[in-house]
Coordinates of C-alpha atoms and ligand atoms in Angstrom, one line a residue:
M1 CA -44.4 -50.4 -16.5
N2 CA -40.8 -49.3 -16.9
K3 CA -38.3 -49.9 -14.1
R4 CA -37.8 -46.7 -12.0
V5 CA -34.3 -46.1 -10.6
F6 CA -33.1 -43.9 -7.7
N7 CA -32.8 -40.5 -9.3
F8 CA -30.0 -38.4 -7.6
S9 CA -30.2 -35.7 -10.2
A10 CA -29.9 -32.2 -9.1
G11 CA -33.0 -30.8 -10.9
P12 CA -35.6 -31.7 -12.5
A13 CA -35.4 -34.2 -9.5
V14 CA -37.0 -37.0 -7.8
L15 CA -41.0 -36.5 -6.7
P16 CA -43.0 -38.6 -4.4
V17 CA -44.2 -41.8 -6.1
K18 CA -47.7 -41.3 -4.5
V19 CA -47.8 -37.8 -6.6
L20 CA -46.8 -39.4 -9.6
E21 CA -49.3 -42.2 -9.3
E22 CA -52.0 -39.7 -8.6
A23 CA -51.0 -37.4 -11.6
Q24 CA -51.0 -40.5 -13.9
R25 CA -54.4 -42.1 -12.6
D26 CA -56.2 -38.5 -13.6
L27 CA -53.9 -37.7 -16.4
L28 CA -56.6 -38.6 -19.0
A29 CA -59.7 -37.3 -17.4
L30 CA -60.0 -35.4 -13.9
P31 CA -63.0 -36.7 -11.9
G32 CA -66.0 -34.5 -12.7
T33 CA -64.4 -32.8 -15.5
G34 CA -63.3 -35.4 -18.3
V35 CA -60.4 -33.2 -19.3
S36 CA -56.7 -33.7 -18.7
P37 CA -54.8 -31.6 -16.2
L38 CA -52.4 -30.7 -19.4
E39 CA -55.8 -29.4 -21.3
I40 CA -57.6 -27.8 -18.6
S41 CA -58.1 -23.9 -18.5
H42 CA -56.2 -22.1 -15.9
R43 CA -59.6 -20.4 -15.4
S44 CA -61.5 -23.3 -14.6
K45 CA -63.1 -24.0 -10.9
W46 CA -60.8 -27.0 -11.0
F47 CA -57.5 -25.2 -11.3
G48 CA -58.6 -22.4 -9.0
D49 CA -59.3 -24.8 -6.2
V50 CA -55.7 -26.5 -6.9
L51 CA -54.0 -22.8 -6.8
N52 CA -55.7 -21.9 -3.8
E53 CA -54.8 -25.5 -2.1
A54 CA -51.2 -24.9 -3.1
I55 CA -51.0 -21.6 -1.7
A56 CA -52.6 -22.7 1.5
N57 CA -50.5 -25.8 1.8
V58 CA -47.1 -23.6 1.7
R59 CA -48.6 -21.1 3.9
K60 CA -49.4 -23.7 6.5
L61 CA -46.0 -25.4 6.0
L62 CA -43.8 -22.3 6.5
N63 CA -46.1 -20.9 8.7
V64 CA -46.5 -17.7 6.5
P65 CA -47.7 -14.6 8.2
E66 CA -50.3 -12.3 7.3
G67 CA -48.9 -9.3 5.4
Y68 CA -47.3 -11.9 2.7
S69 CA -48.3 -12.8 -0.7
V70 CA -47.6 -16.3 -2.0
L71 CA -47.0 -16.3 -5.9
F72 CA -46.6 -18.8 -8.4
L73 CA -44.9 -17.2 -11.4
Q74 CA -42.9 -18.5 -14.5
G75 CA -39.2 -17.8 -15.8
G76 CA -37.4 -20.0 -13.2
S77 CA -35.4 -18.9 -10.3
R78 CA -33.2 -16.8 -12.8
L79 CA -36.0 -14.5 -13.5
Q80 CA -36.2 -13.7 -9.8
F81 CA -32.4 -12.9 -10.0
S82 CA -33.7 -9.8 -12.2
M83 CA -37.3 -9.3 -10.7
A84 CA -36.2 -9.0 -7.1
P85 CA -33.6 -5.9 -7.9
I86 CA -36.1 -4.4 -10.3
N87 CA -38.8 -4.4 -7.7
L88 CA -36.6 -3.5 -4.5
L89 CA -33.5 -2.0 -5.6
R90 CA -34.5 0.2 -8.9
G91 CA -34.6 4.1 -8.2
S92 CA -34.2 3.4 -4.4
G93 CA -30.7 5.1 -4.1
K94 CA -29.9 2.1 -1.8
T95 CA -27.1 -0.3 -1.9
A96 CA -28.1 -3.9 -2.0
D97 CA -25.7 -6.4 -0.2
Y98 CA -25.0 -9.8 -2.0
I99 CA -23.4 -12.9 -0.1
V100 CA -21.8 -14.9 -2.9
T101 CA -21.5 -18.6 -1.8
G102 CA -21.5 -20.4 -4.8
S103 CA -22.2 -20.4 -8.5
W104 CA -26.1 -19.5 -8.1
S105 CA -25.5 -16.4 -5.8
Q106 CA -22.7 -15.3 -8.2
K107 CA -25.0 -15.5 -11.3
A108 CA -27.3 -13.2 -9.4
V109 CA -24.9 -10.3 -8.9
P110 CA -24.5 -8.9 -12.6
E111 CA -28.7 -8.8 -12.6
A112 CA -28.7 -6.7 -9.8
K113 CA -26.0 -4.3 -11.1
R114 CA -28.2 -3.2 -13.8
E115 CA -30.7 -1.7 -11.4
G116 CA -28.4 0.0 -8.9
T117 CA -25.3 -0.5 -6.6
V118 CA -24.5 -3.9 -5.2
N119 CA -22.0 -4.6 -2.2
I120 CA -20.2 -7.9 -2.1
A121 CA -20.8 -8.7 1.4
F122 CA -19.0 -11.8 1.0
D123 CA -17.3 -13.8 -1.8
G124 CA -16.3 -17.4 -1.5
K125 CA -14.9 -17.6 -5.0
P126 CA -11.0 -17.5 -3.8
E127 CA -11.8 -20.5 -1.7
N128 CA -13.5 -22.3 -4.4
Y129 CA -17.2 -21.8 -2.7
C130 CA -16.4 -24.4 -0.3
R131 CA -17.6 -22.6 2.6
L132 CA -20.0 -20.0 3.9
P133 CA -19.1 -16.6 5.8
G134 CA -18.0 -16.9 9.4
E135 CA -19.0 -14.6 12.3
G136 CA -18.1 -11.2 11.7
E137 CA -16.9 -11.8 8.5
L138 CA -19.8 -10.1 6.2
Q139 CA -19.3 -6.6 5.1
L140 CA -22.5 -5.1 5.3
T141 CA -23.9 -1.8 4.2
S142 CA -26.1 0.4 6.6
N143 CA -29.6 0.7 5.5
A144 CA -29.0 -1.7 2.7
A145 CA -32.2 -2.2 0.6
Y146 CA -32.0 -5.9 1.1
L147 CA -29.6 -8.8 1.9
Y148 CA -29.3 -11.2 -0.7
Y149 CA -28.1 -15.0 -0.4
A150 CA -29.0 -18.4 -1.8
S151 CA -29.8 -20.7 1.4
N152 CA -28.4 -23.7 -0.5
E153 CA -25.9 -23.4 -3.1
T154 CA -26.9 -26.5 -5.4
I155 CA -23.4 -26.9 -7.4
Q156 CA -20.9 -26.6 -4.5
G157 CA -23.2 -28.1 -1.7
V158 CA -23.0 -25.7 1.0
Q159 CA -26.0 -24.7 3.1
F160 CA -26.8 -22.1 5.6
Q161 CA -28.4 -23.6 8.7
G162 CA -29.8 -20.1 9.7
E163 CA -30.2 -16.7 8.3
P164 CA -27.1 -14.5 7.7
G165 CA -27.0 -11.0 8.6
D166 CA -27.8 -8.7 11.6
G167 CA -31.5 -8.4 10.8
S168 CA -31.4 -4.8 9.6
A169 CA -32.1 -5.0 6.1
P170 CA -34.9 -7.3 4.4
L171 CA -33.6 -11.0 3.4
V172 CA -33.8 -12.0 -0.1
C173 CA -33.4 -15.5 -0.3
D174 CA -32.9 -18.0 -3.1
A175 CA -34.2 -21.2 -1.9
S176 CA -34.6 -23.0 -4.9
S177 CA -33.0 -26.3 -3.7
D178 CA -34.0 -26.4 0.0
I179 CA -37.5 -24.9 -0.2
L180 CA -39.7 -26.8 2.1
S181 CA -36.7 -29.4 3.4
R182 CA -37.1 -27.7 7.0
P183 CA -39.3 -24.9 8.9
L184 CA -38.2 -21.4 8.7
D185 CA -38.9 -18.2 10.5
M186 CA -40.7 -16.4 7.6
Q187 CA -40.9 -13.0 9.6
K188 CA -37.2 -12.5 8.7
Y189 CA -37.7 -12.5 5.0
G190 CA -38.7 -9.9 2.6
I191 CA -38.5 -12.3 -0.5
L192 CA -38.2 -16.0 -0.3
Y193 CA -38.0 -17.6 -3.7
A194 CA -37.5 -21.1 -5.3
C195 CA -38.0 -22.8 -8.8
A196 CA -40.2 -25.8 -8.2
Q197 CA -38.0 -28.3 -9.9
K198 CA -35.8 -29.5 -7.1
N199 CA -38.1 -30.0 -3.9
M200 CA -41.5 -29.3 -5.1
G201 CA -42.6 -30.3 -8.6
P202 CA -41.6 -30.1 -12.1
A203 CA -40.0 -27.1 -14.1
G204 CA -42.1 -24.4 -14.9
A205 CA -43.3 -22.9 -11.8
T206 CA -41.8 -20.5 -9.3
L207 CA -42.6 -20.1 -5.9
V208 CA -42.2 -16.4 -4.8
I209 CA -43.3 -15.3 -0.8
I210 CA -43.3 -11.6 -0.3
R211 CA -43.6 -9.4 2.2
D212 CA -46.4 -6.9 0.8
E213 CA -44.9 -4.0 2.4
L214 CA -41.8 -4.3 0.1
M215 CA -43.8 -5.3 -2.9
N216 CA -45.9 -2.3 -2.8
A217 CA -43.1 0.3 -2.2
A218 CA -41.8 -1.0 -5.8
P219 CA -41.4 1.7 -8.5
E220 CA -44.7 2.6 -10.5
N221 CA -44.4 1.7 -14.3
L222 CA -42.9 -1.4 -14.2
H223 CA -43.5 -3.9 -16.9
A224 CA -46.5 -5.8 -16.0
M225 CA -45.1 -9.3 -15.9
L226 CA -41.9 -8.0 -13.7
D227 CA -44.3 -6.4 -10.9
Y228 CA -45.2 -8.4 -8.1
R229 CA -48.1 -6.4 -7.4
V230 CA -49.7 -7.4 -10.8
H231 CA -49.1 -11.1 -10.0
A232 CA -50.4 -10.6 -6.3
K233 CA -53.5 -8.8 -7.5
G234 CA -54.4 -11.4 -10.1
N235 CA -53.6 -14.3 -7.7
S236 CA -51.1 -15.9 -10.0
L237 CA -53.5 -15.6 -12.8
A238 CA -52.3 -12.4 -14.4
N239 CA -51.2 -14.7 -17.4
T240 CA -51.6 -18.3 -18.0
T241 CA -50.4 -20.0 -15.1
P242 CA -48.3 -23.3 -15.6
V243 CA -51.4 -25.4 -14.5
F244 CA -49.8 -28.9 -14.6
A245 CA -46.6 -27.5 -12.7
V246 CA -48.8 -25.9 -10.0
Y247 CA -50.9 -29.0 -9.8
I248 CA -48.0 -31.2 -9.1
C249 CA -46.6 -28.7 -6.5
M250 CA -50.0 -28.9 -4.9
L251 CA -49.9 -32.5 -4.6
V252 CA -46.3 -32.4 -3.3
T253 CA -47.3 -29.9 -0.6
R254 CA -50.3 -32.2 0.3
W255 CA -47.7 -34.9 0.5
L256 CA -45.6 -32.8 2.7
L257 CA -48.4 -32.2 5.2
D258 CA -50.6 -35.4 5.2
D259 CA -48.0 -38.0 4.5
V260 CA -44.6 -36.6 6.2
G261 CA -46.6 -34.7 9.0
G262 CA -45.0 -31.1 8.0
L263 CA -41.4 -29.7 7.9
E264 CA -40.3 -30.6 11.6
N265 CA -40.3 -34.4 10.4
M266 CA -39.1 -33.6 6.7
R267 CA -36.0 -31.7 8.7
A268 CA -35.5 -34.8 10.6
R269 CA -35.7 -37.0 7.5
N270 CA -33.5 -34.9 5.4
E271 CA -30.6 -35.0 8.4
E272 CA -30.6 -38.5 8.8
K273 CA -30.4 -39.3 5.2
A274 CA -27.7 -36.8 4.6
A275 CA -25.8 -38.0 7.8
M276 CA -25.6 -41.6 6.2
L277 CA -23.4 -40.0 2.9
Y278 CA -21.4 -37.8 5.1
D279 CA -20.4 -40.6 7.6
V280 CA -18.9 -42.4 4.6
L281 CA -17.1 -39.5 3.4
D282 CA -15.9 -39.2 7.0
A283 CA -14.7 -42.8 7.1
H284 CA -13.0 -42.8 3.7
P285 CA -11.3 -39.3 3.3
E286 CA -8.9 -40.5 0.9
L287 CA -11.2 -41.9 -1.7
Y288 CA -14.2 -39.4 -1.2
I289 CA -12.9 -36.1 -0.8
G290 CA -15.7 -33.5 0.3
H291 CA -15.9 -30.3 -1.6
A292 CA -17.8 -28.6 1.6
A293 CA -16.1 -27.6 4.7
K294 CA -17.8 -29.8 7.3
E295 CA -19.9 -27.1 9.1
C296 CA -21.2 -25.7 5.9
R297 CA -22.4 -29.2 4.6
S298 CA -25.8 -29.3 2.4
R299 CA -28.6 -31.6 3.6
M300 CA -29.8 -31.6 0.0
N301 CA -26.5 -31.7 -2.2
V302 CA -23.9 -33.9 -1.0
T303 CA -20.8 -33.2 -3.2
F304 CA -17.4 -34.9 -3.4
R305 CA -14.5 -36.0 -5.6
L306 CA -12.6 -39.2 -6.0
P307 CA -8.9 -39.2 -6.5
D308 CA -8.9 -39.3 -10.3
D309 CA -11.1 -39.2 -13.2
E310 CA -10.4 -43.0 -14.0
T311 CA -12.2 -43.9 -10.3
T312 CA -14.7 -41.3 -10.9
Q313 CA -15.8 -43.1 -14.2
Q314 CA -15.8 -46.6 -12.2
F315 CA -17.4 -45.2 -9.6
L316 CA -20.3 -43.8 -12.1
A317 CA -20.4 -47.1 -13.9
G318 CA -20.9 -49.3 -10.7
A319 CA -23.6 -46.8 -9.2
A320 CA -25.5 -47.3 -12.6
E321 CA -25.2 -50.9 -12.6
R322 CA -27.2 -50.3 -9.2
D323 CA -29.7 -48.0 -10.5
L324 CA -28.5 -45.0 -8.8
S325 CA -28.6 -42.4 -11.5
G326 CA -27.8 -38.7 -11.9
L327 CA -24.8 -38.8 -9.5
K328 CA -22.2 -36.8 -11.9
G329 CA -21.3 -33.7 -10.4
H330 CA -22.0 -30.4 -12.1
R331 CA -19.5 -29.6 -15.0
S332 CA -17.9 -26.6 -13.3
V333 CA -17.2 -28.5 -10.2
G334 CA -16.8 -32.2 -11.7
G335 CA -16.5 -35.3 -9.1
I336 CA -19.9 -36.6 -7.7
R337 CA -23.0 -34.9 -6.5
A338 CA -25.8 -36.7 -4.9
S339 CA -28.9 -34.8 -4.5
I340 CA -31.0 -36.2 -1.9
Y341 CA -34.3 -34.0 -1.7
N342 CA -37.4 -34.5 0.3
A343 CA -38.7 -37.0 -2.0
M344 CA -35.6 -39.1 -2.1
P345 CA -36.7 -42.1 0.0
T346 CA -34.2 -43.5 2.8
E347 CA -33.8 -46.5 0.7
G348 CA -32.4 -44.7 -2.2
V349 CA -29.8 -43.1 0.3
V350 CA -29.4 -46.5 1.8
A351 CA -28.5 -48.2 -1.4
L352 CA -26.0 -45.2 -2.6
R353 CA -24.4 -45.6 1.0
D354 CA -23.9 -49.3 0.8
F355 CA -22.5 -49.0 -2.7
M356 CA -19.9 -46.4 -1.6
L357 CA -19.0 -48.8 1.3
E358 CA -18.7 -51.4 -1.2
F359 CA -16.4 -49.2 -3.8
A360 CA -14.3 -48.4 -0.8
K361 CA -13.3 -51.9 -0.2
R362 CA -12.2 -52.9 -3.8
G363 CA -9.2 -53.7 -4.5
Ligands
PLP401 C1 -29.8 -22.3 -6.1 C2 -30.4 -22.2 -7.6 N1 -30.7 -20.9 -8.1 C3 -31.2 -20.8 -9.2 C4 -31.4 -21.8 -10.2 C5 -31.8 -21.5 -11.6 O1 -33.3 -21.8 -11.6 P1 -34.0 -22.0 -13.0 O2 -33.2 -22.8 -14.0 O3 -35.4 -22.4 -12.7 O4 -33.7 -20.8 -13.5 C6 -30.9 -23.0 -9.6 C7 -30.9 -24.5 -10.5 O5 -31.3 -24.5 -11.6 C8 -30.4 -23.2 -8.0 O6 -30.1 -24.3 -7.9

């Protein structure tokens, strides 16, 4: 078998080894069917069971109440930048409030502007997206169609620890890079969506959890594939569902329930892992220059710079020698980004922490 490294990539990202082993075992022929999960029909009984289990697992993990639909769609999170305003803003005559805390929430704004009026309730750009809005800083519209935010900004490494806003407008949340990393109070959300390829599975599936009441108030005559109702009515089978991606999402959510023991446990593990790396940043602030303000730090993407390019290259080379991969920061921010999603084992974070401490001691 080829050697596995610790993969700190931001996405597609590390998956639980147990899940990969199970998929490997069944890759050539699923028990009882004789065909591969890469070959099987989305209309098969096998896949119907997989899809229903994935949906049931998500409902259980996030305690999704009645009156919400759980969908597996395609088009990635970026299609949701458009689908949310097409369904919730178009023709409403209302304004949508957007909290812009990093590259991803910023990219959602122009798509919403195509559908109606957008108010930027907070803009973190002048401070290079290093922090989240403080208390009283949001400029909210009364009677807004919704309040949009990204719970975790994957590139800058800032993460909300609670929901923003005053609760008056439905929340639309891009949770692509921290979905299923901790419990949430789903009642607060109008739409919560996440592409699979960071914390839930491979690229190709996007989870959307939507409050039915909002979904049913969308304008009529939308393009079918852009209409949440069509997908809800077809139980995510309105077109060919990404079978393999949903299969892996099912195995990952099963792992979260059975092996991790739910999202409280997952949260505890994630906090512990993140603290290990932030402690090193705090102990060596002259070498590891953290991007996010302390109180806004992400538990999923730890972002920092080293003093210059040469040191950064030395750091990346040393990391690679120790089988620590995917640490180069996003091209727009530079430096280092360690993505430590749910499936990154504690040993991987320990190995990175130990390397960082060793690197800090070099002459
Ligand atoms: C927070 C966030 N939103 C949106 C996206 C875009 O997702 P996709 O490439 O699936 O459209 C990403 C990452 O790629 C992300 O991290």
